[in-house]
Coordinates of N, CA and C in Angstrom, one line a residue:
X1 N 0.4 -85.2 40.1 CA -1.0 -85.4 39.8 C -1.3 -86.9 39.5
X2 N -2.5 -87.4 39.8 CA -3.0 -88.8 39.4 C -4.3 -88.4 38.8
X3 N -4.5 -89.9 37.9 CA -5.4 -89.9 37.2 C -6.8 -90.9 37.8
X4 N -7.9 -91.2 37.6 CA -8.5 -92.0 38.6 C -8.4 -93.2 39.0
X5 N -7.0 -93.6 38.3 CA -6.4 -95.3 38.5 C -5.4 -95.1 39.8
X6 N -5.2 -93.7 40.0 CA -4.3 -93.4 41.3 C -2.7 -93.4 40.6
X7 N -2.3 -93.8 39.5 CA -1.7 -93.6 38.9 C -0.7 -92.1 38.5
X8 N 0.6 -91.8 38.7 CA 1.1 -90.6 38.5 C 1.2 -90.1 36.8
X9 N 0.4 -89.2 36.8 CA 0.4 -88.5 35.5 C 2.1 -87.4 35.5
X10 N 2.4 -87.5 34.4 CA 3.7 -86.5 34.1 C 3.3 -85.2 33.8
X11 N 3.8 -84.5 34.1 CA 3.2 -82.6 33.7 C 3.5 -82.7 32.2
X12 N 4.3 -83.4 31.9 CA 4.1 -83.7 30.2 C 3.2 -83.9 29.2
X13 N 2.7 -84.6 29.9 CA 1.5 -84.9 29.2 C 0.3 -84.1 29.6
X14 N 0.4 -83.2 30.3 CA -0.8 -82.0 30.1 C -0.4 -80.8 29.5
X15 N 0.8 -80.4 29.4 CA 1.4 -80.0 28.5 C 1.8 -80.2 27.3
X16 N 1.8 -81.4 27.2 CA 1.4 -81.7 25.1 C 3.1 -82.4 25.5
X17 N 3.3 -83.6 24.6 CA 4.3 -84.5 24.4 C 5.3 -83.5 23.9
X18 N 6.3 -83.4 25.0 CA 8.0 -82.9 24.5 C 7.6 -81.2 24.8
X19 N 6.4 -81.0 25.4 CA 7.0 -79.3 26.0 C 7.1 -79.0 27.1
X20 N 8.3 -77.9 27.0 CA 8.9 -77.7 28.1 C 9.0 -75.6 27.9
X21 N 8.2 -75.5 29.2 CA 8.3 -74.1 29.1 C 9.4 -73.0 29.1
X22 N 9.4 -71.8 28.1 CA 10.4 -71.0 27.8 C 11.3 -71.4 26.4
X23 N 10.6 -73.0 25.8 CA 11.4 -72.9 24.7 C 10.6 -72.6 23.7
X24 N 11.3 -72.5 22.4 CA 10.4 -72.5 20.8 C 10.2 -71.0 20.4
X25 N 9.2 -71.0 19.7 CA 9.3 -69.4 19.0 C 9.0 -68.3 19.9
X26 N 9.8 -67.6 20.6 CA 9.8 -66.2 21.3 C 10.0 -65.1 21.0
X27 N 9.3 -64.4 20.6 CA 9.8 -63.2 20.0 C 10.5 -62.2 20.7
X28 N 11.9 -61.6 20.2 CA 12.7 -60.8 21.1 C 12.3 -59.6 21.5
X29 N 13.1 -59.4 22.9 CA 12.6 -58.3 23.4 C 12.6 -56.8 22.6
X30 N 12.1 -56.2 22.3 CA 11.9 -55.0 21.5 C 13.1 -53.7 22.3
X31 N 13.1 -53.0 21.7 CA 14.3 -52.4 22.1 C 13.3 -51.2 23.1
X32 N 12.4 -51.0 22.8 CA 11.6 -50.0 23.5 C 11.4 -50.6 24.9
X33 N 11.5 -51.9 25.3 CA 11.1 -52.4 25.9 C 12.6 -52.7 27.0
X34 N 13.6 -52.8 26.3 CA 14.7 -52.3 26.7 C 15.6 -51.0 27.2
X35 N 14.5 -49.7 26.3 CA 15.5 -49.0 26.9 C 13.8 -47.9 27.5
X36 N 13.0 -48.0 27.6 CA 11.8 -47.8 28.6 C 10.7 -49.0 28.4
X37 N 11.2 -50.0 29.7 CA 10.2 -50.6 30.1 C 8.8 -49.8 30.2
X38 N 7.7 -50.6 29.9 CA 6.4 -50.3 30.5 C 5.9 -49.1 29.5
X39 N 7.0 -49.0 28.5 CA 6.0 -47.8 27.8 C 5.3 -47.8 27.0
X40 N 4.8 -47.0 26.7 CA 3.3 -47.7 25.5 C 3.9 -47.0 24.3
X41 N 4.1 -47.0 23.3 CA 4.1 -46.3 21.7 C 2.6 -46.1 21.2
X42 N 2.6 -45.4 20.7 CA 1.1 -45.1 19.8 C 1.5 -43.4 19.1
X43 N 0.5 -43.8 17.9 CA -0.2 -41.9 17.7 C -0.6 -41.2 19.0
X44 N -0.1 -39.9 18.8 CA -1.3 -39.0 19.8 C -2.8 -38.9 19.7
X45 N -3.0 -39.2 18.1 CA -5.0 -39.2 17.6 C -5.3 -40.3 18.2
X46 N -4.2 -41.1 18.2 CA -5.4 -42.5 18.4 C -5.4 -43.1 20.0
X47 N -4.2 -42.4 20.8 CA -4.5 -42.1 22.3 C -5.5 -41.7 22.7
X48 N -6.0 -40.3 22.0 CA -7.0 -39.3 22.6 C -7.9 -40.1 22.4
X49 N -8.1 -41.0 21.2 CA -9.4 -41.6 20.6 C -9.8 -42.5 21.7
X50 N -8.8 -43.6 22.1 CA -8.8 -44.1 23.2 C -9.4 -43.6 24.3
X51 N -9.2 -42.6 24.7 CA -9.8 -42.0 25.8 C -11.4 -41.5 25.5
X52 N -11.2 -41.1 24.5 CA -12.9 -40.4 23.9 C -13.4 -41.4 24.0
X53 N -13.2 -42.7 23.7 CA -14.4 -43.9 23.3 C -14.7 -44.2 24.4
X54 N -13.5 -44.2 25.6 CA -14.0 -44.9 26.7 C -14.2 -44.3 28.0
X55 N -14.9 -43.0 27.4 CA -15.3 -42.0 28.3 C -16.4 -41.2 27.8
X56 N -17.5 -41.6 26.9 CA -18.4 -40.9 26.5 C -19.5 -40.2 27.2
X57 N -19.6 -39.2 27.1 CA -20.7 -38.6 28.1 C -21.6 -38.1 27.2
X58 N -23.1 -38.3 27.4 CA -24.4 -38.7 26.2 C -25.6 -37.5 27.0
X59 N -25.6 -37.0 25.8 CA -26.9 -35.4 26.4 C -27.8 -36.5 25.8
X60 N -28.6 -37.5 26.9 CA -29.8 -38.0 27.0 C -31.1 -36.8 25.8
X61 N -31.8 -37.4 25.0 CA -32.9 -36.2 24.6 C -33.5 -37.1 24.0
X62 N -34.9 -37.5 24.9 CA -35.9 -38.3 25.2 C -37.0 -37.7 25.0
X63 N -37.5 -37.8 23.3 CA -38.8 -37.4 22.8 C -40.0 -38.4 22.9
X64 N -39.7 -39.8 23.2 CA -40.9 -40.1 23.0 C -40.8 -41.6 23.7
X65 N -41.3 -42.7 23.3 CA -41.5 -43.9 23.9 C -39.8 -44.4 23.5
X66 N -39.1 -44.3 22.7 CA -37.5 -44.4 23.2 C -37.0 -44.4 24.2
X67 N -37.4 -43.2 24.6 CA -36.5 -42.6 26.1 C -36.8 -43.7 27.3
X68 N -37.3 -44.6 27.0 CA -37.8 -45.4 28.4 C -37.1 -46.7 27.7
X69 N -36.3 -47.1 26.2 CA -36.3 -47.7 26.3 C -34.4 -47.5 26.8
X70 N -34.1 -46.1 26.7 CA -32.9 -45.6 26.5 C -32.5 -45.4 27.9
X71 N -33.1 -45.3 29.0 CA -33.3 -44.9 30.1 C -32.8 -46.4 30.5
X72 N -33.6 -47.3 30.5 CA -33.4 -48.8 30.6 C -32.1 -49.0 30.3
X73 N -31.5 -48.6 29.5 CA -29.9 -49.0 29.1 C -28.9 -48.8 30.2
X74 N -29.7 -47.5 30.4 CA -28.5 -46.7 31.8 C -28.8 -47.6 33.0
X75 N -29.8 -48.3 33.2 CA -30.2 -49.0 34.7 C -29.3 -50.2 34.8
X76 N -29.4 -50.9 36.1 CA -28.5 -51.9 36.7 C -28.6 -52.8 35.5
X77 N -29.3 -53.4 35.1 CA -29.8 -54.6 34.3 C -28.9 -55.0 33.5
X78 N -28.6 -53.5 32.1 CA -27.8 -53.3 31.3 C -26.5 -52.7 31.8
X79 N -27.0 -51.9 32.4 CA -25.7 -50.8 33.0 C -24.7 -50.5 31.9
X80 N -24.7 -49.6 31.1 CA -24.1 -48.6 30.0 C -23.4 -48.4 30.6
X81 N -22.7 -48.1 32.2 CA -21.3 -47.5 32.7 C -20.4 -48.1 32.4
X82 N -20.2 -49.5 32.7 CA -19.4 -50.6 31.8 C -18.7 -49.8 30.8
X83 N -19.4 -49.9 29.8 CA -18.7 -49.1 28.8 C -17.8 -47.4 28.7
X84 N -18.1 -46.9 30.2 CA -16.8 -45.7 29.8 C -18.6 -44.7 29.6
X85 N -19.7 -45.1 29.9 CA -20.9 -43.8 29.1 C -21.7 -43.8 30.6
X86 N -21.4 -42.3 30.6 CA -22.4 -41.5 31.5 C -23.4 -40.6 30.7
X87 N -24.1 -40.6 31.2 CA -25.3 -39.7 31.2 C -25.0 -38.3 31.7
X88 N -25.1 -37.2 31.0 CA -24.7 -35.9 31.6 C -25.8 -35.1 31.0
X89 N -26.2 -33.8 32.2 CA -27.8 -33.3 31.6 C -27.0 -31.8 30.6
X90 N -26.0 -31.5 30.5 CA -25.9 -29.9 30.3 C -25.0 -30.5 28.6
X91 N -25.6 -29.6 28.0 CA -24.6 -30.1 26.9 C -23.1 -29.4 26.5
X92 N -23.0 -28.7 27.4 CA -21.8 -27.9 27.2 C -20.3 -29.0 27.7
X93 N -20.8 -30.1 28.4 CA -19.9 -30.9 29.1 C -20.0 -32.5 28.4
X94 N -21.2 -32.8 27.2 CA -21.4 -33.9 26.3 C -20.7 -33.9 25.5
X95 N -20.6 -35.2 25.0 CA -19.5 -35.4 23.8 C -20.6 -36.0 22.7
X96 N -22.2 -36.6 23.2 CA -22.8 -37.5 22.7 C -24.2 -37.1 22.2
X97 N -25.2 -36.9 21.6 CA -26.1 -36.7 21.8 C -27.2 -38.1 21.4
X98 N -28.0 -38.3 22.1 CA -29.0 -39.3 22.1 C -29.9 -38.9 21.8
X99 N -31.1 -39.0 20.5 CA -32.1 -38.4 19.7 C -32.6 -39.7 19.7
X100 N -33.6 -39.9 21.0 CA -34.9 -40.9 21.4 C -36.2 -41.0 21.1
X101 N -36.5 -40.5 20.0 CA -38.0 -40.7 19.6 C -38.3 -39.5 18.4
X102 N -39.6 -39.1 18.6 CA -40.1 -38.4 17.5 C -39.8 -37.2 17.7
X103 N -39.2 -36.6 16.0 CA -38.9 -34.9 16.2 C -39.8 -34.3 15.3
X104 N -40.3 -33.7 16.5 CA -41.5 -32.7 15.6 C -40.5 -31.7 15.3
X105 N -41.4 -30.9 14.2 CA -41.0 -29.6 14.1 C -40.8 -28.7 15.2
X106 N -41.6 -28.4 16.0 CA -41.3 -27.8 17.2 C -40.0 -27.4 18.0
X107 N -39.8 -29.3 17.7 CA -38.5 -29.1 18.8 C -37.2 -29.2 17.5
X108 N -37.6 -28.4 16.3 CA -36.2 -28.7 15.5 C -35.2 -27.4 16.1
X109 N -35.7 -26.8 16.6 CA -34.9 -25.5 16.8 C -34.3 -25.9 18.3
X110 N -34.8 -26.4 19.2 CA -33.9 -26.5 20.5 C -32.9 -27.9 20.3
X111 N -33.3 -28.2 19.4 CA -32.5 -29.8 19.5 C -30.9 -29.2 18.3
X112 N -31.4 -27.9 17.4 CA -29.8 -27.6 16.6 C -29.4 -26.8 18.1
X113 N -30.1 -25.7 18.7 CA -29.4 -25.2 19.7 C -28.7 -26.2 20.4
X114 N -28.9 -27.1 21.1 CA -28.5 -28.3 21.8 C -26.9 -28.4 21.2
X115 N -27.0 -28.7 20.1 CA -26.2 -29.4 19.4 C -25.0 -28.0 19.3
X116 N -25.5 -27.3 18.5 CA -24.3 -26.1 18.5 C -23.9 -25.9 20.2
X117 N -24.7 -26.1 20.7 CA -23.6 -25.8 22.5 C -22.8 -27.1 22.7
X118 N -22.6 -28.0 22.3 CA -21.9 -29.3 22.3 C -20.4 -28.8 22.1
X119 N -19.2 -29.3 22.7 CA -17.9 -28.8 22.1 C -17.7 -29.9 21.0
X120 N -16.9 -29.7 20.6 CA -15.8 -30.4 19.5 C -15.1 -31.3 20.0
X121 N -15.0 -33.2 19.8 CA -15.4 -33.6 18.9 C -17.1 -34.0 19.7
X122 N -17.7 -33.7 18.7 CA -19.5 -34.2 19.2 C -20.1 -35.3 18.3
X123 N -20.7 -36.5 18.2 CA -21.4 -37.4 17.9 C -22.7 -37.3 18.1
X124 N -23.4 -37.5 17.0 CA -25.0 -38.2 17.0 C -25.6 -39.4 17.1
X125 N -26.4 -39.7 17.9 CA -27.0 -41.1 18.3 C -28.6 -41.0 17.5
X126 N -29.4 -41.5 16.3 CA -30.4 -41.4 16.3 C -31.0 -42.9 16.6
X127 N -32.1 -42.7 17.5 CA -32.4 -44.2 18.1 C -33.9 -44.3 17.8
X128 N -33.9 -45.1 17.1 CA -35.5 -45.6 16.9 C -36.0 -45.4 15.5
X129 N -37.2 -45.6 15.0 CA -37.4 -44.9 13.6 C -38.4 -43.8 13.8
X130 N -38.6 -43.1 14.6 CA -39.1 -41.9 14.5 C -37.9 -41.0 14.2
X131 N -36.7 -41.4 14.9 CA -35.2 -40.5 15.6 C -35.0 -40.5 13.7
X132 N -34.8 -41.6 13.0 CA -34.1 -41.9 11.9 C -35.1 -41.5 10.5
X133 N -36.3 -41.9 10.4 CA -37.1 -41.6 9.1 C -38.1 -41.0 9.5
X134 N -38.7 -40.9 10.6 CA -40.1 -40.7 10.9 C -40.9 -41.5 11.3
X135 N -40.3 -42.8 11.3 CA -41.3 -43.8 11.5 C -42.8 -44.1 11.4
X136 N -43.9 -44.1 12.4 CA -45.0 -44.7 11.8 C -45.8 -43.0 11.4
X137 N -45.2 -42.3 11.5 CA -45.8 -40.9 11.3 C -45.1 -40.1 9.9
X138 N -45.0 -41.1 9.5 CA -43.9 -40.4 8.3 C -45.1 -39.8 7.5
X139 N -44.9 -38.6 6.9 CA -45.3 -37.8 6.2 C -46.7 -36.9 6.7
X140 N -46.4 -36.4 7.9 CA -47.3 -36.2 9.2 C -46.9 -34.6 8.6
X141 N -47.7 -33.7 9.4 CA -47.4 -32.2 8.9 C -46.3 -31.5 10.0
X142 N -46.3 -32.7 11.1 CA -45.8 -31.9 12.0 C -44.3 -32.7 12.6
X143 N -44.2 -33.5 12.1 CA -43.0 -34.3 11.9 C -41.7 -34.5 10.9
X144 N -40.6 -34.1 11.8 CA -39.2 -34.1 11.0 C -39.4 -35.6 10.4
X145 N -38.8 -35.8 8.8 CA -38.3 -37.3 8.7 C -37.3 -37.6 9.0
X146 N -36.6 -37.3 10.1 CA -35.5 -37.8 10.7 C -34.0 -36.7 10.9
X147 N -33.8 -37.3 11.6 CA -33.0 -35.9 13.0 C -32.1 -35.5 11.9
X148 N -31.6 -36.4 10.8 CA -30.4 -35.9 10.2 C -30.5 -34.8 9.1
X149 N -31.9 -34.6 9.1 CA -32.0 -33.0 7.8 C -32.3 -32.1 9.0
X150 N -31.8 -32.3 10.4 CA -31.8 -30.8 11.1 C -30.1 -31.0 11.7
X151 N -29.2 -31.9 11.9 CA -27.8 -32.5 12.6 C -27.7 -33.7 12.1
X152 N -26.1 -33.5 11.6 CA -25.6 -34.4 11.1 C -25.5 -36.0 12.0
X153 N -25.5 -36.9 11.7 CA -26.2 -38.1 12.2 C -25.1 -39.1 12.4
X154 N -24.3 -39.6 13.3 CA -23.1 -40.8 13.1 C -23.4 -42.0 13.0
X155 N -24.3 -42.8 13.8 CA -25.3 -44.1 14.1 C -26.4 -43.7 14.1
X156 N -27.2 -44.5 13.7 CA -29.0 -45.0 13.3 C -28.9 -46.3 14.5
X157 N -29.7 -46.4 14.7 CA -30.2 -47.7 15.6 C -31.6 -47.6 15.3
X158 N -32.2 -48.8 14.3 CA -33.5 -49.3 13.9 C -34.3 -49.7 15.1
X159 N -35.2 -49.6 15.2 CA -36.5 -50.7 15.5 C -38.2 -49.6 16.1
X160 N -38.6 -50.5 16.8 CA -39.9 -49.5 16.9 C -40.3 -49.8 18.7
X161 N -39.9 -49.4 19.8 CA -38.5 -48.8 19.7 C -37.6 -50.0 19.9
X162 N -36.5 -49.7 19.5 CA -34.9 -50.6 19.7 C -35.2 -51.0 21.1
X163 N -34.8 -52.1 21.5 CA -34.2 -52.6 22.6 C -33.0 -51.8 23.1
X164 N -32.9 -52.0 24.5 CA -31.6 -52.0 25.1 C -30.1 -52.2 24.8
X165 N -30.5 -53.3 24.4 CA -29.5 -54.4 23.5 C -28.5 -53.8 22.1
X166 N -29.8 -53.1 21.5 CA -29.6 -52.1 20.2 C -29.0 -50.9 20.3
X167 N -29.5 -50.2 21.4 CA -28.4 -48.8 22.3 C -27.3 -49.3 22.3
X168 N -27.2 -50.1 23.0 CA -25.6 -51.1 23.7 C -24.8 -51.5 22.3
X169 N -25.3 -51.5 21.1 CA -24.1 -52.2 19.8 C -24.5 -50.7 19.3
X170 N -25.5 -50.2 18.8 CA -24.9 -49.0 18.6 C -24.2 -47.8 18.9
X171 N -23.5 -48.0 20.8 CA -22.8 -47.2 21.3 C -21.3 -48.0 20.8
X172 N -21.4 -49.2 20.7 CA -20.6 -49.8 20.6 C -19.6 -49.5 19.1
X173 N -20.6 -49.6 18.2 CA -20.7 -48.9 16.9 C -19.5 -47.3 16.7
X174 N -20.5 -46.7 17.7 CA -19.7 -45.5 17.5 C -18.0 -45.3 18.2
X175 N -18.2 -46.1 19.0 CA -16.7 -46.2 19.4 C -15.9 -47.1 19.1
X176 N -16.5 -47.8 17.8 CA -15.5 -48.4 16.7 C -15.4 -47.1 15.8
X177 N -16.3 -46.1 15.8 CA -16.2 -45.3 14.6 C -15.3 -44.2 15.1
X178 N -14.9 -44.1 16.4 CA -14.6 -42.9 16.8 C -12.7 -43.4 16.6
X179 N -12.8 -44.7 16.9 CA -11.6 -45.7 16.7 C -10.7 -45.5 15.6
X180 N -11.7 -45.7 14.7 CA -11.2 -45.9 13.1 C -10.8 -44.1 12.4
X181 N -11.7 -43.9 13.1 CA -11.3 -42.3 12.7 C -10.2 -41.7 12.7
X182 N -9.6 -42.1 13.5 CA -7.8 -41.6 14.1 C -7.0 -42.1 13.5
X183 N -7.5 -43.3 13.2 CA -6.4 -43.7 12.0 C -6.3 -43.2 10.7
X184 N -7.4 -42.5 11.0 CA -7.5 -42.4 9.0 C -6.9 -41.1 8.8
X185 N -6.6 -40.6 10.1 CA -5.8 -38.7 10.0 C -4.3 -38.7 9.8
X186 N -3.7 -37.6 9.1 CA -2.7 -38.2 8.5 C -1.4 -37.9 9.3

């Protein structure tokens, strides 16, 4: 290599004065590594977790001006597939549920059914502040204050409604939580 004098530069000196590769601190080969190459060691919880986080499938449930902004998440733009999260309509095959806007009373009964048909393990997403407190209808006659006095609740994601952006770290959120969880089993 030359420098713009035309001059021959030494591979030394792009490599930092006196290094030479393969020497200095290497840490030795592990014995697992010796006697099964290529194999992975881990917990079984925190395999499966692995797999859970990066395979989430989300029972979409689009009450109100959320759903469009939650809908938006799934599109090219953002594209939520990246992350291992499909959208699935049946909840017998969800791992996730997504509670997008305002819950009236009404729908408190199809939204626990929902949820009891979900298998084990199942996660709650409440998105927005109608999903979380009630937002600008709080103390309305016909409005839940928030999804979690009808199902238990894993993430909140704030705003009026949340961006895209907000879906995207709070999915993120739970598959640090779903992460941490495996560790913590004994």
């Amino acid at each position: 290599m030359s420098d713009n004098d035309g001059q021959f530069i030494s591979e030394a000196k792009f490599l930092g004065e006196g290094y030479r590769s393969g020497l200095g601190n290497n840490p030795a080969d592990s014995v697992f590594n010796r006697v099964l190459p290529n194999a992975l060691t881990a917990k079984s919880d925190e395999l499966f977790a692995l797999a859970r986080k990066s395979s989430l499938w989300t029972l979409s449930f689009g009450l109100a001006c959320c759903a469009i902004e939650m809908i938006s998440t799934h599109m090219s733009h953002h594209d939520l597939d990246r992350f291992g999260v499909v959208t699935w309509p049946s909840p017998r095959q969800a791992d996730v549920m997504i509670v997008a806007g305002t819950v009236v009373k009404k729908m408190a009964d199809p939204i626990k059914l929902l949820y009891e048909q979900m298998p084990e393990p199942k996660w709650v997403i409440a998105m927005g502040a109608c999903a979380t407190n009630g937002g600008p209808y709080y103390k309305s006659y016909s409005v839940v204050m928030g999804v979690d006095h009808l199902i238990p609740v894993d993430v909140y994601i704030p705003g009026c409604p949340p961006r895209p952006e907000a879906l995207m770290h709070g999915i993120m959120q739970l598959q640090e939580k779903i992460t941490m969880d495996s560790k913590k089993l004994p």
